[in-house]
Amino acid sequence: MASADVGTVDETRMEVLVVSEIEAVQEVVVCGGGRQYLACLLTLKCVPGDAGALAEPALRFARASGSQATTVEEARRCQFFRSALLKGFANCNKLVYESSKRTGLEEKPSQLRRYAILSEQFSVEGGRLHPDG
């Protein structure tokens, strides 16, 4: 694999892991491959029709972290919720590293360290997605 390809692989693997390992996350876009660390924009699972209210998986995640957050805005401001996300990212970083060791990759994969919780889901209507992809 060429070193230019490593960034894309890191980003894609990390997106899959974040969504599968952190139950509160609905969608994620990871960027920064090939750099010292990765960053992501993420959305939380919300109640359909009430974009601000956290859905049950996100509420479970919040409660498990000691957070009282019930809305996206509360989660964005809650230190307990944000710390739990960082712990989840650390677990994802560990899984990516272990996977790269098993597959014999020589370069250490980039780690996810920075993030922002978006207040709205990714959508064309909300301006977060372009209609052509």
Coordinates of N, CA and C in Angstrom, one line a residue:
M1 N 0.8 -1.2 0.0 CA 0.0 0.0 0.0 C 0.9 1.2 0.0
A2 N 0.6 2.2 -0.9 CA 1.4 3.4 -0.9 C 1.0 4.3 0.3
S3 N 2.0 5.0 0.7 CA 1.7 5.9 1.9 C 0.6 6.9 1.7
A4 N 0.4 7.3 0.5 CA -0.7 8.2 0.2 C -2.1 7.6 0.5
D5 N -2.1 6.2 0.4 CA -3.4 5.5 0.7 C -3.7 5.3 2.1
V6 N -2.7 5.4 3.0 CA -2.9 5.1 4.4 C -3.9 6.0 5.0
G7 N -3.9 7.3 4.7 CA -4.9 8.2 5.3 C -6.3 7.8 5.0
T8 N -6.6 7.4 3.8 CA -8.0 7.0 3.5 C -8.4 5.8 4.2
V9 N -7.5 4.8 4.3 CA -7.7 3.6 5.1 C -8.0 3.9 6.5
D10 N -7.2 4.7 7.1 CA -7.3 5.1 8.5 C -8.7 5.8 8.7
E11 N -9.1 6.7 7.9 CA -10.3 7.4 8.0 C -11.5 6.5 7.9
T12 N -11.5 5.6 6.9 CA -12.6 4.7 6.6 C -12.8 3.7 7.8
R13 N -11.6 3.1 8.2 CA -11.7 2.2 9.3 C -12.2 2.9 10.6
M14 N -11.8 4.1 10.8 CA -12.2 4.8 12.0 C -13.7 5.1 12.0
E15 N -14.2 5.5 10.8 CA -15.6 5.8 10.7 C -16.5 4.6 11.0
V16 N -16.1 3.5 10.5 CA -16.8 2.2 10.8 C -16.8 1.9 12.3
L17 N -15.6 2.0 12.8 CA -15.4 1.7 14.3 C -16.2 2.6 15.2
V18 N -16.2 3.9 14.9 CA -16.9 4.9 15.8 C -18.3 4.6 15.8
V19 N -18.9 4.3 14.6 CA -20.4 4.1 14.5 C -20.7 2.7 15.2
S20 N -19.9 1.7 15.1 CA -20.2 0.4 15.7 C -19.8 0.3 17.1
E21 N -18.8 1.1 17.6 CA -18.4 0.9 19.0 C -19.0 2.0 20.0
I22 N -19.5 3.1 19.5 CA -20.0 4.1 20.3 C -21.5 4.3 20.0
E23 N -22.4 3.7 20.9 CA -23.8 3.5 20.5 C -24.5 4.9 20.4
A24 N -24.0 5.9 20.9 CA -24.7 7.2 20.8 C -24.5 7.9 19.4
V25 N -23.5 7.4 18.6 CA -23.2 8.1 17.4 C -24.1 7.6 16.2
Q26 N -24.7 8.5 15.5 CA -25.5 8.2 14.4 C -24.7 8.1 13.1
E27 N -23.9 9.2 12.9 CA -23.1 9.3 11.7 C -21.8 10.0 12.0
V28 N -20.8 9.8 11.3 CA -19.5 10.4 11.5 C -18.7 10.6 10.2
V29 N -18.0 11.7 10.1 CA -17.1 11.9 9.0 C -15.7 12.2 9.6
V30 N -14.8 11.3 9.3 CA -13.4 11.5 9.8 C -12.5 12.0 8.7
C31 N -11.6 13.0 9.1 CA -10.7 13.6 8.2 C -9.3 13.7 8.8
G32 N -8.3 14.0 8.0 CA -7.0 14.2 8.5 C -6.0 13.1 8.3
G33 N -6.4 12.1 7.5 CA -5.5 11.0 7.2 C -4.1 11.4 6.7
G34 N -3.1 10.7 7.2 CA -1.7 11.1 6.8 C -1.1 12.1 7.7
R35 N -2.0 12.7 8.6 CA -1.5 13.7 9.6 C -1.2 13.0 10.9
Q36 N -0.8 13.8 11.9 CA -0.4 13.3 13.2 C -1.7 12.7 13.9
Y37 N -2.8 13.3 13.7 CA -4.1 12.7 14.3 C -5.2 13.0 13.4
L38 N -6.3 12.3 13.6 CA -7.6 12.4 12.9 C -8.5 13.3 13.7
A39 N -9.5 13.9 13.0 CA -10.6 14.7 13.6 C -11.9 14.2 13.0
C40 N -13.0 14.4 13.7 CA -14.2 14.0 13.1 C -15.4 14.9 13.5
L41 N -16.4 14.9 12.6 CA -17.6 15.6 12.8 C -18.6 14.4 13.1
L42 N -19.4 14.5 14.1 CA -20.4 13.4 14.4 C -21.7 14.0 14.7
T43 N -22.7 13.1 14.5 CA -24.1 13.4 14.9 C -24.5 12.3 15.9
L44 N -25.4 12.7 16.8 CA -25.9 11.7 17.8 C -27.2 11.1 17.3
K45 N -27.5 10.0 17.9 CA -28.8 9.3 17.6 C -29.9 10.1 18.3
C46 N -30.9 10.5 17.5 CA -32.0 11.4 18.0 C -33.4 10.7 17.7
V47 N -34.4 11.2 18.4 CA -35.7 10.7 18.3 C -36.2 11.2 16.9
P48 N -36.8 10.3 16.0 CA -37.3 10.8 14.8 C -38.4 11.8 15.0
G49 N -38.3 12.9 14.2 CA -39.2 14.0 14.3 C -38.9 15.0 15.3
D50 N -37.9 14.7 16.2 CA -37.5 15.6 17.2 C -36.0 15.6 17.2
A51 N -35.4 16.3 16.3 CA -33.9 16.3 16.0 C -33.1 16.6 17.3
G52 N -33.6 17.3 18.2 CA -32.8 17.7 19.4 C -32.8 16.7 20.5
A53 N -33.9 15.8 20.6 CA -34.0 14.9 21.7 C -33.2 13.6 21.4
L54 N -32.4 13.2 22.4 CA -31.6 12.0 22.2 C -32.4 10.7 22.2
A55 N -32.1 9.8 21.2 CA -32.8 8.5 21.2 C -32.3 7.6 22.3
E56 N -33.0 6.5 22.5 CA -32.6 5.6 23.6 C -31.2 5.2 23.6
P57 N -30.6 4.8 22.5 CA -29.1 4.4 22.5 C -28.2 5.5 23.0
A58 N -28.5 6.7 22.6 CA -27.7 7.9 23.1 C -28.0 8.2 24.6
L59 N -29.2 8.0 25.0 CA -29.6 8.2 26.4 C -28.9 7.2 27.3
R60 N -28.8 5.9 26.8 CA -28.1 4.9 27.6 C -26.6 5.2 27.7
F61 N -26.0 5.7 26.6 CA -24.6 6.1 26.6 C -24.4 7.2 27.6
A62 N -25.3 8.2 27.6 CA -25.3 9.3 28.5 C -25.3 8.9 29.9
R63 N -26.3 8.0 30.2 CA -26.5 7.6 31.6 C -25.2 6.8 32.1
A64 N -24.7 5.9 31.2 CA -23.5 5.1 31.5 C -22.3 6.0 31.8
S65 N -22.3 7.2 31.2 CA -21.2 8.1 31.5 C -21.4 9.0 32.7
G66 N -22.5 8.9 33.3 CA -22.9 9.8 34.4 C -23.5 11.1 34.0
S67 N -23.8 11.2 32.7 CA -24.4 12.4 32.1 C -25.9 12.4 32.3
Q68 N -26.5 13.6 32.5 CA -27.9 13.8 32.6 C -28.5 14.3 31.3
A69 N -27.7 14.4 30.3 CA -28.1 15.0 29.0 C -29.2 14.2 28.4
T70 N -30.2 14.9 27.9 CA -31.3 14.3 27.2 C -31.5 14.9 25.8
T71 N -30.7 16.0 25.5 CA -30.8 16.6 24.1 C -29.3 16.7 23.6
V72 N -29.3 16.9 22.3 CA -28.0 17.1 21.6 C -27.2 18.3 22.3
E73 N -27.9 19.4 22.5 CA -27.2 20.6 23.0 C -26.7 20.3 24.4
E74 N -27.5 19.6 25.3 CA -27.0 19.2 26.6 C -25.7 18.3 26.5
A75 N -25.8 17.4 25.6 CA -24.7 16.4 25.4 C -23.4 17.2 24.9
R76 N -23.6 18.2 24.0 CA -22.5 18.9 23.5 C -21.8 19.7 24.7
R77 N -22.5 20.1 25.7 CA -22.0 20.9 26.8 C -21.5 20.1 28.0
C78 N -22.0 18.8 28.0 CA -21.7 18.0 29.2 C -20.3 17.3 29.2
Q79 N -19.6 17.6 30.2 CA -18.2 17.1 30.3 C -18.2 15.6 30.5
F80 N -19.2 15.0 31.2 CA -19.2 13.6 31.3 C -19.5 12.9 30.0
F81 N -20.4 13.4 29.2 CA -20.7 12.9 27.9 C -19.5 13.0 27.0
R82 N -18.9 14.2 27.0 CA -17.7 14.4 26.1 C -16.5 13.5 26.5
S83 N -16.3 13.3 27.8 CA -15.3 12.4 28.3 C -15.5 11.0 27.9
A84 N -16.8 10.5 27.9 CA -17.1 9.2 27.5 C -16.9 9.0 26.0
L85 N -17.1 10.1 25.2 CA -16.8 10.0 23.8 C -15.3 9.8 23.6
L86 N -14.5 10.5 24.3 CA -13.0 10.4 24.2 C -12.6 9.0 24.6
K87 N -13.2 8.4 25.6 CA -12.9 7.0 26.0 C -13.2 6.1 24.8
G88 N -14.4 6.3 24.2 CA -14.8 5.5 23.0 C -13.8 5.7 21.9
F89 N -13.3 6.9 21.6 CA -12.3 7.1 20.6 C -11.0 6.4 20.9
A90 N -10.6 6.4 22.2 CA -9.4 5.7 22.6 C -9.5 4.2 22.3
N91 N -10.7 3.6 22.6 CA -10.9 2.2 22.3 C -10.8 2.0 20.8
C92 N -11.4 2.9 20.0 CA -11.4 2.7 18.5 C -9.9 2.8 18.0
N93 N -9.2 3.8 18.6 CA -7.7 3.9 18.3 C -7.0 2.6 18.5
K94 N -7.3 2.0 19.7 CA -6.6 0.7 20.1 C -7.0 -0.4 19.1
L95 N -8.3 -0.5 18.7 CA -8.7 -1.5 17.8 C -8.0 -1.3 16.4
V96 N -7.9 -0.1 15.9 CA -7.3 0.2 14.6 C -5.8 -0.2 14.7
Y97 N -5.1 0.1 15.8 CA -3.7 -0.2 16.0 C -3.5 -1.7 16.0
E98 N -4.3 -2.4 16.8 CA -4.2 -3.9 16.9 C -4.5 -4.5 15.5
S99 N -5.4 -4.0 14.8 CA -5.7 -4.5 13.4 C -4.5 -4.3 12.5
S100 N -3.9 -3.1 12.5 CA -2.8 -2.8 11.7 C -1.6 -3.7 12.0
K101 N -1.4 -4.0 13.3 CA -0.3 -4.9 13.7 C -0.6 -6.3 13.1
R102 N -1.8 -6.8 13.2 CA -2.1 -8.1 12.7 C -2.0 -8.3 11.2
T103 N -2.2 -7.2 10.5 CA -2.1 -7.2 9.0 C -0.8 -6.8 8.5
G104 N 0.2 -6.5 9.4 CA 1.5 -6.3 9.1 C 1.8 -4.9 8.5
L105 N 0.9 -3.9 8.7 CA 1.2 -2.5 8.3 C 2.4 -2.0 9.1
E106 N 3.3 -1.4 8.4 CA 4.5 -0.8 9.1 C 4.2 0.5 9.7
E107 N 3.4 1.3 9.0 CA 3.1 2.7 9.6 C 2.1 2.6 10.7
K108 N 2.3 3.3 11.7 CA 1.4 3.4 12.8 C 0.2 4.2 12.3
P109 N -1.0 3.7 12.5 CA -2.2 4.4 12.0 C -2.4 5.7 12.8
S110 N -3.0 6.7 12.1 CA -3.3 8.0 12.8 C -4.4 7.7 13.9
Q111 N -4.3 8.5 14.9 CA -5.3 8.3 16.0 C -6.3 9.4 16.0
L112 N -7.6 9.1 16.3 CA -8.7 10.1 16.4 C -8.5 10.8 17.7
R113 N -8.4 12.1 17.7 CA -8.2 12.9 18.9 C -9.1 14.1 19.0
R114 N -9.6 14.6 17.9 CA -10.4 15.8 17.9 C -11.8 15.5 17.4
Y115 N -12.8 16.2 17.9 CA -14.1 16.0 17.4 C -15.0 17.2 17.6
A116 N -16.1 17.2 16.9 CA -17.2 18.2 17.1 C -18.5 17.4 17.0
I117 N -19.4 17.7 17.9 CA -20.7 17.1 17.9 C -21.6 18.2 17.1
L118 N -22.2 17.8 16.0 CA -23.0 18.7 15.2 C -24.4 18.7 15.9
S119 N -25.0 19.9 15.8 CA -26.4 20.0 16.4 C -27.5 19.5 15.5
E120 N -27.1 19.3 14.2 CA -28.1 18.7 13.2 C -27.5 17.5 12.5
Q121 N -28.4 16.6 12.1 CA -28.0 15.5 11.3 C -27.5 15.9 9.9
F122 N -26.7 15.0 9.3 CA -26.2 15.3 8.0 C -27.4 15.1 7.0
S123 N -27.6 16.2 6.3 CA -28.7 16.1 5.3 C -28.5 17.2 4.2
V124 N -29.1 16.9 3.1 CA -29.1 17.9 2.0 C -29.9 19.2 2.4
E125 N -31.1 18.9 3.0 CA -31.9 20.0 3.5 C -31.2 20.9 4.5
G126 N -30.5 20.3 5.4 CA -29.8 21.1 6.4 C -28.5 21.7 5.9
G127 N -28.1 21.4 4.7 CA -26.9 22.0 4.1 C -25.6 21.3 4.5
R128 N -25.7 20.1 5.2 CA -24.5 19.4 5.6 C -24.1 18.4 4.6
L129 N -24.9 18.1 3.6 CA -24.6 17.2 2.5 C -24.9 17.9 1.1
H130 N -24.1 17.6 0.1 CA -24.3 18.1 -1.2 C -25.2 17.1 -1.9
P131 N -26.2 17.5 -2.7 CA -27.1 16.6 -3.4 C -26.4 15.5 -4.3
D132 N -25.2 15.9 -4.8 CA -24.5 14.9 -5.7 C -23.5 14.0 -4.9
G133 N -23.6 14.0 -3.6 CA -22.8 13.1 -2.8 C -21.7 13.8 -2.1

